[in-house]
PDB file of C-alpha atoms in Angstrom:
ATOM      1  CA  UNK A   7       0.058  -0.082  -0.035  1.00 54.00           C
ATOM      2  CA  UNK A   8       2.784   2.165   0.986  1.00 60.00           C
ATOM      3  CA  UNK A   9       4.809   1.574  -2.478  1.00 60.00           C
ATOM      4  CA  UNK A  10       1.424   2.317  -4.144  1.00 61.00           C
ATOM      5  CA  UNK A  11       1.184   5.703  -2.324  1.00 61.00           C
ATOM      6  CA  UNK A  12       4.746   6.342  -3.212  1.00 58.00           C
ATOM      7  CA  UNK A  13       4.506   5.766  -6.781  1.00 60.00           C
ATOM      8  CA  UNK A  14       1.208   7.847  -7.329  1.00 64.00           C
ATOM      9  CA  UNK A  15       3.193  10.444  -5.195  1.00 60.00           C
ATOM     10  CA  UNK A  16       6.190  10.364  -7.327  1.00 60.00           C
ATOM     11  CA  UNK A  17       4.086  10.593 -10.934  1.00 63.00           C
ATOM     12  CA  UNK A  18       1.791  13.364  -9.756  1.00 64.00           C
ATOM     13  CA  UNK A  19       5.170  15.155  -9.097  1.00 57.00           C
ATOM     14  CA  UNK A  20       6.916  14.001 -12.323  1.00 57.00           C
ATOM     15  CA  UNK A  21       3.422  15.284 -14.250  1.00 55.00           C
ATOM     16  CA  UNK A  22       3.970  18.537 -12.394  1.00 59.00           C
ATOM     17  CA  UNK A  23       7.328  19.244 -12.954  1.00 55.00           C
ATOM     18  CA  UNK A  24       6.409  18.601 -16.602  1.00 56.00           C
ATOM     19  CA  UNK A  25       3.792  21.084 -16.942  1.00 52.00           C
ATOM     20  CA  UNK A  26       5.770  23.394 -15.102  1.00 55.00           C
ATOM     21  CA  UNK A  27       8.568  23.184 -17.315  1.00 55.00           C
ATOM     22  CA  UNK A  28       6.478  23.167 -20.241  1.00 70.00           C
ATOM     23  CA  UNK A  29       4.719  26.423 -19.122  1.00 70.00           C
ATOM     24  CA  UNK A  30       7.613  28.013 -18.693  1.00 76.00           C
ATOM     25  CA  UNK A  31       9.207  26.700 -22.124  1.00 76.00           C
ATOM     26  CA  UNK A  32       5.988  27.937 -23.821  1.00 75.00           C
ATOM     27  CA  UNK A  33       6.254  31.240 -22.434  1.00 80.00           C
ATOM     28  CA  UNK A  34       9.732  32.129 -23.490  1.00 80.00           C
ATOM     29  CA  UNK A  35       8.737  30.971 -26.878  1.00 78.00           C
ATOM     30  CA  UNK A  36       6.133  33.446 -26.796  1.00 81.00           C
ATOM     31  CA  UNK A  37       8.230  36.155 -25.341  1.00 84.00           C
ATOM     32  CA  UNK A  38      10.649  35.394 -28.266  1.00 82.00           C
ATOM     33  CA  UNK A  39       7.813  35.655 -31.104  1.00 81.00           C
ATOM     34  CA  UNK A  40       6.328  38.433 -29.251  1.00 85.00           C
ATOM     35  CA  UNK A  41       9.703  40.292 -29.750  1.00 84.00           C
ATOM     36  CA  UNK A  42      10.093  39.516 -33.458  1.00 81.00           C
ATOM     37  CA  UNK A  43       6.211  40.882 -33.878  1.00 83.00           C
ATOM     38  CA  UNK A  44       7.270  44.129 -32.393  1.00 78.00           C
ATOM     39  CA  UNK A  45      10.254  44.452 -34.470  1.00 79.00           C
ATOM     40  CA  UNK A  46       8.486  43.660 -37.661  1.00 79.00           C
ATOM     41  CA  UNK A  47       5.431  45.946 -36.371  1.00 77.00           C
ATOM     42  CA  UNK A  48       7.968  48.870 -35.549  1.00 75.00           C
ATOM     43  CA  UNK A  49       9.236  48.492 -39.140  1.00 76.00           C
ATOM     44  CA  UNK A  50       6.159  48.396 -41.237  1.00 78.00           C
ATOM     45  CA  UNK A  51       4.956  51.683 -38.846  1.00 70.00           C
ATOM     46  CA  UNK A  52       8.619  53.526 -40.073  1.00 73.00           C
ATOM     47  CA  UNK A  53       7.556  52.516 -43.839  1.00 76.00           C
ATOM     48  CA  UNK A  54       3.738  53.558 -43.423  1.00 69.00           C
ATOM     49  CA  UNK A  55       4.915  56.838 -42.004  1.00 65.00           C
ATOM     50  CA  UNK A  56       7.547  57.136 -45.266  1.00 67.00           C
ATOM     51  CA  UNK A  57       4.303  56.521 -47.378  1.00 69.00           C
ATOM     52  CA  UNK A  58       2.015  58.833 -45.645  1.00 64.00           C
ATOM     53  CA  UNK A  59       4.861  61.616 -45.934  1.00 64.00           C
ATOM     54  CA  UNK A  60       4.696  60.739 -50.070  1.00 66.00           C
ATOM     55  CA  UNK A  61       3.018  63.628 -52.434  1.00 75.00           C
ATOM     56  CA  UNK A  62      -0.460  62.677 -53.562  1.00 80.00           C
ATOM     57  CA  UNK A  63      -4.052  62.067 -52.307  1.00 90.00           C
ATOM     58  CA  UNK A  64      -4.786  61.001 -48.570  1.00 88.00           C
ATOM     59  CA  UNK A  65      -8.561  59.935 -48.055  1.00 89.00           C
ATOM     60  CA  UNK A  66     -10.339  58.744 -45.185  1.00 84.00           C
ATOM     61  CA  UNK A  67     -13.821  58.464 -43.273  1.00 84.00           C
ATOM     62  CA  UNK A  68     -15.303  57.215 -40.152  1.00 80.00           C
ATOM     63  CA  UNK A  69     -19.015  57.583 -38.813  1.00 82.00           C
ATOM     64  CA  UNK A  70     -21.316  56.769 -35.917  1.00 80.00           C
ATOM     65  CA  UNK A  71     -24.726  55.468 -35.689  1.00 81.00           C
ATOM     66  CA  UNK A  72     -26.396  55.019 -32.383  1.00 77.00           C
ATOM     67  CA  UNK A  73     -30.395  54.295 -31.319  1.00 77.00           C
ATOM     68  CA  UNK A  74     -32.623  52.788 -29.136  1.00 74.00           C
ATOM     69  CA  UNK A  75     -36.314  51.627 -29.411  1.00 76.00           C
ATOM     70  CA  UNK A  76     -38.747  50.962 -27.256  1.00 83.00           C
ATOM     71  CA  UNK A  77     -42.386  49.644 -26.594  1.00 85.00           C
ATOM     72  CA  UNK A  78     -44.860  49.670 -23.493  1.00 82.00           C
ATOM     73  CA  UNK A  79     -48.191  48.067 -23.354  1.00 88.00           C
ATOM     74  CA  UNK A  80     -50.668  48.689 -20.275  1.00 76.00           C
ATOM     75  CA  UNK A  81     -47.107  49.718 -18.113  1.00 79.00           C
ATOM     76  CA  UNK A  82     -49.294  51.700 -15.696  1.00 70.00           C
ATOM     77  CA  UNK A  83     -46.326  53.024 -13.509  1.00 73.00           C
ATOM     78  CA  UNK A  84     -45.806  55.688 -15.890  1.00 73.00           C
ATOM     79  CA  UNK A  85     -47.471  58.636 -17.175  1.00 74.00           C
ATOM     80  CA  UNK A  86     -47.729  57.318 -20.548  1.00 81.00           C
ATOM     81  CA  UNK A  87     -48.402  53.221 -19.813  1.00 83.00           C
ATOM     82  CA  UNK A  88     -49.058  52.402 -24.038  1.00 88.00           C
ATOM     83  CA  UNK A  89     -46.405  54.080 -26.034  1.00 85.00           C
ATOM     84  CA  UNK A  90     -43.712  53.529 -28.510  1.00 87.00           C
ATOM     85  CA  UNK A  91     -40.592  55.473 -28.509  1.00 85.00           C
ATOM     86  CA  UNK A  92     -37.065  55.367 -29.867  1.00 86.00           C
ATOM     87  CA  UNK A  93     -34.371  57.225 -31.067  1.00 84.00           C
ATOM     88  CA  UNK A  94     -31.493  57.600 -34.189  1.00 86.00           C
ATOM     89  CA  UNK A  95     -28.396  59.178 -34.449  1.00 84.00           C
ATOM     90  CA  UNK A  96     -26.012  58.942 -37.291  1.00 87.00           C
ATOM     91  CA  UNK A  97     -22.408  61.004 -37.826  1.00 85.00           C
ATOM     92  CA  UNK A  98     -20.189  60.731 -40.750  1.00 88.00           C
ATOM     93  CA  UNK A  99     -16.674  62.477 -41.453  1.00 85.00           C
ATOM     94  CA  UNK A 100     -14.987  62.271 -44.681  1.00 90.00           C
ATOM     95  CA  UNK A 101     -11.703  63.852 -45.807  1.00 90.00           C
ATOM     96  CA  UNK A 102      -9.679  64.038 -49.164  1.00 93.00           C
ATOM     97  CA  UNK A 103      -6.378  65.820 -49.043  1.00 92.00           C
ATOM     98  CA  UNK A 104      -4.048  66.469 -51.938  1.00 94.00           C
ATOM     99  CA  UNK A 105      -0.403  67.172 -50.377  1.00 91.00           C
ATOM    100  CA  UNK A 106       2.274  68.351 -52.780  1.00 92.00           C
ATOM    101  CA  UNK A 107       5.549  70.113 -52.188  1.00 90.00           C
ATOM    102  CA  UNK A 108       4.352  73.522 -52.963  1.00 95.00           C
ATOM    103  CA  UNK A 109       0.708  73.357 -52.677  1.00 95.00           C
ATOM    104  CA  UNK A 110      -2.320  71.794 -50.728  1.00 95.00           C
ATOM    105  CA  UNK A 111      -5.933  71.053 -51.426  1.00 96.00           C
ATOM    106  CA  UNK A 112      -7.738  69.887 -48.100  1.00 95.00           C
ATOM    107  CA  UNK A 113     -11.282  69.085 -48.275  1.00 95.00           C
ATOM    108  CA  UNK A 114     -13.940  67.693 -45.624  1.00 93.00           C
ATOM    109  CA  UNK A 115     -17.205  66.675 -44.762  1.00 93.00           C
ATOM    110  CA  UNK A 116     -19.249  66.547 -41.442  1.00 90.00           C
ATOM    111  CA  UNK A 117     -22.453  65.664 -40.997  1.00 91.00           C
ATOM    112  CA  UNK A 118     -24.794  64.729 -38.015  1.00 86.00           C
ATOM    113  CA  UNK A 119     -28.164  63.709 -38.088  1.00 89.00           C
ATOM    114  CA  UNK A 120     -30.604  62.623 -35.237  1.00 86.00           C
ATOM    115  CA  UNK A 121     -34.447  61.410 -35.074  1.00 89.00           C
ATOM    116  CA  UNK A 122     -36.501  61.288 -32.156  1.00 89.00           C
ATOM    117  CA  UNK A 123     -40.421  59.772 -31.829  1.00 86.00           C
ATOM    118  CA  UNK A 124     -42.400  59.132 -28.822  1.00 82.00           C
ATOM    119  CA  UNK A 125     -45.961  57.831 -29.875  1.00 86.00           C
ATOM    120  CA  UNK A 126     -48.764  58.166 -27.316  1.00 85.00           C
ATOM    121  CA  UNK A 127     -50.948  55.079 -28.364  1.00 85.00           C
ATOM    122  CA  UNK A 128     -54.005  56.775 -25.998  1.00 86.00           C
ATOM    123  CA  UNK A 129     -53.391  60.052 -27.570  1.00 86.00           C
ATOM    124  CA  UNK A 130     -54.744  60.134 -31.486  1.00 83.00           C
ATOM    125  CA  UNK A 131     -53.717  63.867 -32.186  1.00 84.00           C
ATOM    126  CA  UNK A 132     -49.799  63.106 -31.506  1.00 82.00           C
ATOM    127  CA  UNK A 133     -47.526  62.258 -34.291  1.00 81.00           C
ATOM    128  CA  UNK A 134     -46.548  58.395 -34.500  1.00 80.00           C
ATOM    129  CA  UNK A 135     -43.200  59.476 -36.606  1.00 84.00           C
ATOM    130  CA  UNK A 136     -39.283  59.890 -36.135  1.00 84.00           C
ATOM    131  CA  UNK A 137     -38.907  63.863 -35.754  1.00 85.00           C
ATOM    132  CA  UNK A 138     -35.534  65.292 -36.776  1.00 84.00           C
ATOM    133  CA  UNK A 139     -33.337  66.967 -34.111  1.00 82.00           C
ATOM    134  CA  UNK A 140     -29.946  66.842 -34.786  1.00 82.00           C
ATOM    135  CA  UNK A 141     -29.185  68.535 -38.427  1.00 87.00           C
ATOM    136  CA  UNK A 142     -25.534  69.235 -39.141  1.00 87.00           C
ATOM    137  CA  UNK A 143     -24.116  69.575 -42.549  1.00 93.00           C
ATOM    138  CA  UNK A 144     -20.622  71.476 -43.161  1.00 93.00           C
ATOM    139  CA  UNK A 145     -18.440  70.794 -46.173  1.00 96.00           C
ATOM    140  CA  UNK A 146     -15.297  72.751 -46.630  1.00 95.00           C
ATOM    141  CA  UNK A 147     -12.253  73.042 -49.357  1.00 97.00           C
ATOM    142  CA  UNK A 148      -9.090  74.556 -48.280  1.00 97.00           C
ATOM    143  CA  UNK A 149      -6.485  75.620 -51.130  1.00 97.00           C
ATOM    144  CA  UNK A 150      -2.936  76.555 -50.141  1.00 97.00           C
ATOM    145  CA  UNK A 151       0.317  77.650 -51.713  1.00 97.00           C
ATOM    146  CA  UNK A 152       3.530  77.030 -49.567  1.00 96.00           C
ATOM    147  CA  UNK A 153       5.555  79.746 -48.721  1.00 97.00           C
ATOM    148  CA  UNK A 154       7.797  77.066 -46.020  1.00 95.00           C
ATOM    149  CA  UNK A 155       6.787  73.815 -44.677  1.00 91.00           C
ATOM    150  CA  UNK A 156       4.362  75.742 -41.838  1.00 95.00           C
ATOM    151  CA  UNK A 157       2.744  78.476 -43.740  1.00 97.00           C
ATOM    152  CA  UNK A 158       0.659  78.974 -46.941  1.00 98.00           C
ATOM    153  CA  UNK A 159      -1.278  81.641 -48.668  1.00 98.00           C
ATOM    154  CA  UNK A 160      -4.445  80.221 -48.727  1.00 98.00           C
ATOM    155  CA  UNK A 161      -8.179  80.438 -50.086  1.00 98.00           C
ATOM    156  CA  UNK A 162     -10.892  78.658 -48.136  1.00 97.00           C
ATOM    157  CA  UNK A 163     -14.661  77.951 -49.306  1.00 97.00           C
ATOM    158  CA  UNK A 164     -16.967  76.330 -46.396  1.00 97.00           C
ATOM    159  CA  UNK A 165     -20.370  75.820 -46.661  1.00 97.00           C
ATOM    160  CA  UNK A 166     -22.890  74.903 -43.664  1.00 94.00           C
ATOM    161  CA  UNK A 167     -26.671  74.476 -43.630  1.00 93.00           C
ATOM    162  CA  UNK A 168     -29.230  71.602 -42.210  1.00 89.00           C
ATOM    163  CA  UNK A 169     -30.672  69.041 -44.581  1.00 90.00           C
ATOM    164  CA  UNK A 170     -33.312  67.358 -42.814  1.00 86.00           C
ATOM    165  CA  UNK A 171     -35.557  70.537 -42.293  1.00 81.00           C
ATOM    166  CA  UNK A 172     -35.090  74.196 -43.864  1.00 83.00           C
ATOM    167  CA  UNK A 173     -32.923  73.491 -46.023  1.00 88.00           C
ATOM    168  CA  UNK A 174     -30.417  76.437 -47.078  1.00 90.00           C
ATOM    169  CA  UNK A 175     -32.611  78.384 -44.161  1.00 89.00           C
ATOM    170  CA  UNK A 176     -30.210  79.423 -42.902  1.00 91.00           C
ATOM    171  CA  UNK A 177     -27.040  78.460 -44.857  1.00 94.00           C
ATOM    172  CA  UNK A 178     -23.750  79.842 -44.429  1.00 96.00           C
ATOM    173  CA  UNK A 179     -21.092  80.231 -47.303  1.00 97.00           C
ATOM    174  CA  UNK A 180     -17.512  81.767 -46.291  1.00 97.00           C
ATOM    175  CA  UNK A 181     -15.262  82.619 -48.741  1.00 98.00           C
ATOM    176  CA  UNK A 182     -11.711  84.209 -48.038  1.00 97.00           C
ATOM    177  CA  UNK A 183      -8.485  84.672 -48.356  1.00 98.00           C
ATOM    178  CA  UNK A 184      -5.257  84.834 -46.132  1.00 98.00           C
ATOM    179  CA  UNK A 185      -2.817  82.202 -44.529  1.00 98.00           C
ATOM    180  CA  UNK A 186      -2.921  78.763 -43.157  1.00 98.00           C
ATOM    181  CA  UNK A 187      -0.248  77.669 -40.630  1.00 97.00           C
ATOM    182  CA  UNK A 188       0.432  74.045 -40.138  1.00 94.00           C
ATOM    183  CA  UNK A 189       2.342  74.364 -36.619  1.00 93.00           C
ATOM    184  CA  UNK A 190       2.546  70.148 -36.431  1.00 90.00           C
ATOM    185  CA  UNK A 191       1.368  67.375 -38.691  1.00 83.00           C
ATOM    186  CA  UNK A 192      -2.631  67.013 -38.458  1.00 86.00           C
ATOM    187  CA  UNK A 193      -3.008  70.325 -37.173  1.00 93.00           C
ATOM    188  CA  UNK A 194      -4.312  72.911 -39.609  1.00 94.00           C
ATOM    189  CA  UNK A 195      -4.995  76.663 -38.392  1.00 97.00           C
ATOM    190  CA  UNK A 196      -6.736  78.692 -40.988  1.00 98.00           C
ATOM    191  CA  UNK A 197      -6.789  82.875 -40.661  1.00 98.00           C
ATOM    192  CA  UNK A 198      -8.552  84.791 -43.399  1.00 98.00           C
ATOM    193  CA  UNK A 199      -8.605  88.401 -42.568  1.00 98.00           C
ATOM    194  CA  UNK A 200     -10.624  89.235 -45.833  1.00 98.00           C
ATOM    195  CA  UNK A 201     -13.428  86.695 -45.519  1.00 98.00           C
ATOM    196  CA  UNK A 202     -17.233  87.026 -46.861  1.00 98.00           C
ATOM    197  CA  UNK A 203     -19.708  85.513 -44.889  1.00 97.00           C
ATOM    198  CA  UNK A 204     -23.293  85.073 -47.366  1.00 97.00           C
ATOM    199  CA  UNK A 205     -25.673  84.095 -45.035  1.00 96.00           C
ATOM    200  CA  UNK A 206     -29.171  82.560 -47.342  1.00 95.00           C
ATOM    201  CA  UNK A 207     -32.368  82.923 -45.729  1.00 92.00           C
ATOM    202  CA  UNK A 208     -36.467  83.487 -45.981  1.00 88.00           C
ATOM    203  CA  UNK A 209     -36.116  85.947 -43.063  1.00 85.00           C
ATOM    204  CA  UNK A 210     -33.581  88.900 -44.425  1.00 85.00           C
ATOM    205  CA  UNK A 211     -34.825  91.126 -41.564  1.00 90.00           C
ATOM    206  CA  UNK A 212     -32.878  89.207 -38.875  1.00 93.00           C
ATOM    207  CA  UNK A 213     -30.249  87.527 -41.173  1.00 95.00           C
ATOM    208  CA  UNK A 214     -27.736  89.516 -42.582  1.00 95.00           C
ATOM    209  CA  UNK A 215     -24.387  88.721 -44.794  1.00 96.00           C
ATOM    210  CA  UNK A 216     -21.263  90.335 -43.775  1.00 97.00           C
ATOM    211  CA  UNK A 217     -17.493  90.813 -44.008  1.00 98.00           C
ATOM    212  CA  UNK A 218     -15.310  89.700 -41.470  1.00 98.00           C
ATOM    213  CA  UNK A 219     -12.172  87.299 -40.274  1.00 98.00           C
ATOM    214  CA  UNK A 220     -12.549  83.442 -40.506  1.00 98.00           C
ATOM    215  CA  UNK A 221     -10.513  81.356 -38.555  1.00 97.00           C
ATOM    216  CA  UNK A 222     -10.573  77.626 -38.239  1.00 97.00           C
ATOM    217  CA  UNK A 223      -8.728  75.124 -36.624  1.00 96.00           C
ATOM    218  CA  UNK A 224      -8.814  71.054 -37.205  1.00 94.00           C
ATOM    219  CA  UNK A 225      -7.006  68.389 -36.346  1.00 93.00           C
ATOM    220  CA  UNK A 226      -7.788  65.071 -37.726  1.00 87.00           C
ATOM    221  CA  UNK A 227      -5.461  62.010 -36.778  1.00 84.00           C
ATOM    222  CA  UNK A 228      -6.035  58.011 -36.412  1.00 80.00           C
ATOM    223  CA  UNK A 229      -3.779  56.378 -33.841  1.00 83.00           C
ATOM    224  CA  UNK A 230      -4.173  52.845 -34.338  1.00 80.00           C
ATOM    225  CA  UNK A 231      -7.377  51.852 -33.223  1.00 82.00           C
ATOM    226  CA  UNK A 232      -8.644  55.153 -32.417  1.00 86.00           C
ATOM    227  CA  UNK A 233      -9.687  57.765 -35.057  1.00 84.00           C
ATOM    228  CA  UNK A 234     -10.477  61.335 -33.804  1.00 85.00           C
ATOM    229  CA  UNK A 235     -11.640  64.897 -35.348  1.00 89.00           C
ATOM    230  CA  UNK A 236     -11.862  68.375 -33.903  1.00 93.00           C
ATOM    231  CA  UNK A 237     -13.189  71.164 -35.913  1.00 93.00           C
ATOM    232  CA  UNK A 238     -13.513  74.808 -34.461  1.00 96.00           C
ATOM    233  CA  UNK A 239     -14.800  77.353 -37.415  1.00 96.00           C
ATOM    234  CA  UNK A 240     -15.663  81.097 -36.362  1.00 97.00           C
ATOM    235  CA  UNK A 241     -16.669  84.102 -37.904  1.00 97.00           C
ATOM    236  CA  UNK A 242     -15.950  87.335 -36.580  1.00 97.00           C
ATOM    237  CA  UNK A 243     -17.816  90.159 -38.498  1.00 98.00           C
ATOM    238  CA  UNK A 244     -16.295  93.714 -38.872  1.00 98.00           C
ATOM    239  CA  UNK A 245     -19.831  95.230 -38.931  1.00 96.00           C
ATOM    240  CA  UNK A 246     -21.343  93.715 -35.978  1.00 95.00           C
ATOM    241  CA  UNK A 247     -20.730  91.196 -33.476  1.00 95.00           C
ATOM    242  CA  UNK A 248     -24.399  90.284 -33.732  1.00 96.00           C
ATOM    243  CA  UNK A 249     -23.657  88.953 -37.239  1.00 96.00           C
ATOM    244  CA  UNK A 250     -20.540  86.898 -35.720  1.00 97.00           C
ATOM    245  CA  UNK A 251     -20.785  82.915 -34.896  1.00 96.00           C
ATOM    246  CA  UNK A 252     -18.802  79.965 -34.218  1.00 95.00           C
ATOM    247  CA  UNK A 253     -19.235  76.096 -34.455  1.00 94.00           C
ATOM    248  CA  UNK A 254     -16.874  73.576 -32.905  1.00 95.00           C
ATOM    249  CA  UNK A 255     -17.196  69.947 -33.375  1.00 91.00           C
ATOM    250  CA  UNK A 256     -16.053  66.846 -31.904  1.00 92.00           C
ATOM    251  CA  UNK A 257     -15.972  62.899 -33.585  1.00 88.00           C
ATOM    252  CA  UNK A 258     -14.356  59.899 -31.539  1.00 88.00           C
ATOM    253  CA  UNK A 259     -14.162  56.383 -32.556  1.00 86.00           C
ATOM    254  CA  UNK A 260     -12.555  53.249 -31.176  1.00 87.00           C
ATOM    255  CA  UNK A 261     -12.292  50.079 -33.300  1.00 85.00           C
ATOM    256  CA  UNK A 262     -13.411  47.039 -31.219  1.00 86.00           C
ATOM    257  CA  UNK A 263     -13.442  44.263 -33.933  1.00 83.00           C
ATOM    258  CA  UNK A 264     -12.664  44.899 -37.698  1.00 77.00           C
ATOM    259  CA  UNK A 265     -14.251  48.011 -38.883  1.00 75.00           C
ATOM    260  CA  UNK A 266     -17.154  48.178 -35.865  1.00 82.00           C
ATOM    261  CA  UNK A 267     -16.017  50.179 -32.293  1.00 85.00           C
ATOM    262  CA  UNK A 268     -18.032  52.691 -30.666  1.00 87.00           C
ATOM    263  CA  UNK A 269     -18.380  56.217 -31.168  1.00 85.00           C
ATOM    264  CA  UNK A 270     -18.696  59.858 -29.908  1.00 87.00           C
ATOM    265  CA  UNK A 271     -20.129  63.117 -31.206  1.00 86.00           C
ATOM    266  CA  UNK A 272     -20.341  66.251 -29.642  1.00 89.00           C
ATOM    267  CA  UNK A 273     -20.770  69.809 -30.751  1.00 91.00           C
ATOM    268  CA  UNK A 274     -21.369  73.379 -29.818  1.00 93.00           C
ATOM    269  CA  UNK A 275     -22.405  76.447 -31.407  1.00 93.00           C
ATOM    270  CA  UNK A 276     -23.178  79.899 -30.899  1.00 95.00           C
ATOM    271  CA  UNK A 277     -25.163  81.909 -33.464  1.00 95.00           C
ATOM    272  CA  UNK A 278     -27.039  85.295 -32.365  1.00 96.00           C
ATOM    273  CA  UNK A 279     -29.217  85.343 -35.773  1.00 96.00           C
ATOM    274  CA  UNK A 280     -30.643  82.006 -35.310  1.00 94.00           C
ATOM    275  CA  UNK A 281     -31.550  82.667 -31.584  1.00 95.00           C
ATOM    276  CA  UNK A 282     -33.237  85.590 -32.845  1.00 95.00           C
ATOM    277  CA  UNK A 283     -35.098  84.015 -35.740  1.00 93.00           C
ATOM    278  CA  UNK A 284     -36.321  80.884 -33.344  1.00 92.00           C
ATOM    279  CA  UNK A 285     -37.521  83.268 -30.906  1.00 94.00           C
ATOM    280  CA  UNK A 286     -39.308  85.764 -33.506  1.00 94.00           C
ATOM    281  CA  UNK A 287     -40.387  82.672 -36.001  1.00 92.00           C
ATOM    282  CA  UNK A 288     -40.863  79.649 -33.571  1.00 89.00           C
ATOM    283  CA  UNK A 289     -42.001  81.474 -30.357  1.00 92.00           C
ATOM    284  CA  UNK A 290     -43.769  84.179 -31.629  1.00 94.00           C
ATOM    285  CA  UNK A 291     -41.632  86.627 -29.553  1.00 94.00           C
ATOM    286  CA  UNK A 292     -42.394  89.542 -32.467  1.00 92.00           C
ATOM    287  CA  UNK A 293     -41.072  92.187 -30.246  1.00 93.00           C
ATOM    288  CA  UNK A 294     -37.471  90.627 -29.417  1.00 95.00           C
ATOM    289  CA  UNK A 295     -34.407  92.377 -30.529  1.00 95.00           C
ATOM    290  CA  UNK A 296     -30.617  91.231 -30.745  1.00 95.00           C
ATOM    291  CA  UNK A 297     -30.278  93.211 -27.851  1.00 95.00           C
ATOM    292  CA  UNK A 298     -32.969  91.569 -25.579  1.00 95.00           C
ATOM    293  CA  UNK A 299     -32.815  88.038 -27.007  1.00 95.00           C
ATOM    294  CA  UNK A 300     -31.079  84.947 -24.828  1.00 94.00           C
ATOM    295  CA  UNK A 301     -28.338  83.673 -27.075  1.00 94.00           C
ATOM    296  CA  UNK A 302     -27.983  80.070 -25.521  1.00 93.00           C
ATOM    297  CA  UNK A 303     -25.224  77.709 -26.465  1.00 94.00           C
ATOM    298  CA  UNK A 304     -26.372  75.486 -28.675  1.00 93.00           C
ATOM    299  CA  UNK A 305     -24.889  71.934 -28.315  1.00 91.00           C
ATOM    300  CA  UNK A 306     -25.581  68.122 -29.168  1.00 84.00           C
ATOM    301  CA  UNK A 307     -24.033  64.680 -28.387  1.00 83.00           C
ATOM    302  CA  UNK A 308     -24.200  61.350 -30.259  1.00 80.00           C
ATOM    303  CA  UNK A 309     -22.976  58.061 -28.947  1.00 81.00           C
ATOM    304  CA  UNK A 310     -23.041  54.464 -30.373  1.00 80.00           C
ATOM    305  CA  UNK A 311     -21.470  51.991 -32.741  1.00 78.00           C
ATOM    306  CA  UNK A 312     -18.835  53.028 -34.872  1.00 74.00           C
ATOM    307  CA  UNK A 313     -17.795  51.939 -38.711  1.00 68.00           C
ATOM    308  CA  UNK A 314     -14.394  53.067 -39.673  1.00 63.00           C
ATOM    309  CA  UNK A 315     -14.038  52.998 -43.603  1.00 61.00           C
TER     310      UNK A 315
END
């Protein structure tokens, strides 16, 4: 009996030592392979950096889709026991940049759309359709002739409007010339002291075009699984601060699996002309003026799944 116990203990010890040795060997092999993989990845990254530095076109796009749907039947603990609701948000960012030794041509598109509905099944008068809540459309084209690696004489065209509701009412078209500064890679700073802000709107008693200065700062980059873009577009009217405006949009995407990930979009906007138009023509405050209107900071955000193109 003791002999059997001794043999069993010896076999278990041998197996344990064998497994331990095998695990250590596998870990050593893994570390060796990982070191080789890191070396090759570093060399691939260096080659990609050389490719990115070559003249020519650079294109890219990524977007975010977020939403939810729900339906309640006889859920008496809430104020609307029978309802169906939902919200859907879609954002899309794309760029096409041509970079050459003496000039550049940068083109960008930013959109963000959202819809929401709350259908009270006990109220026959309410809407059962999705209504648009976020409506952002921005397209720009910047051409620059390089005076140095970081400074260029440039011309910019930028158009902003809504698409789902009140297309081109208002719409804004900026055309101007000045200088563009690229202090670091992927960061573009545009300063155009000669810029005309064309405003298109049905109510020309509130909306007015004017001459002013245009400032744009854009940083777009992809680092591994992360893609992000931040863009500030501001117009300072020489005629009146009431005609000035700015829009700041931010997009972030993290790739989880293949081309699918999670995304977050956030935007801020200030436009006194839009605030006055909403107060007068939507709320019916016909006595409202630029001096009395409360120009609140506009904002939006979208969170959801993202898809990188």
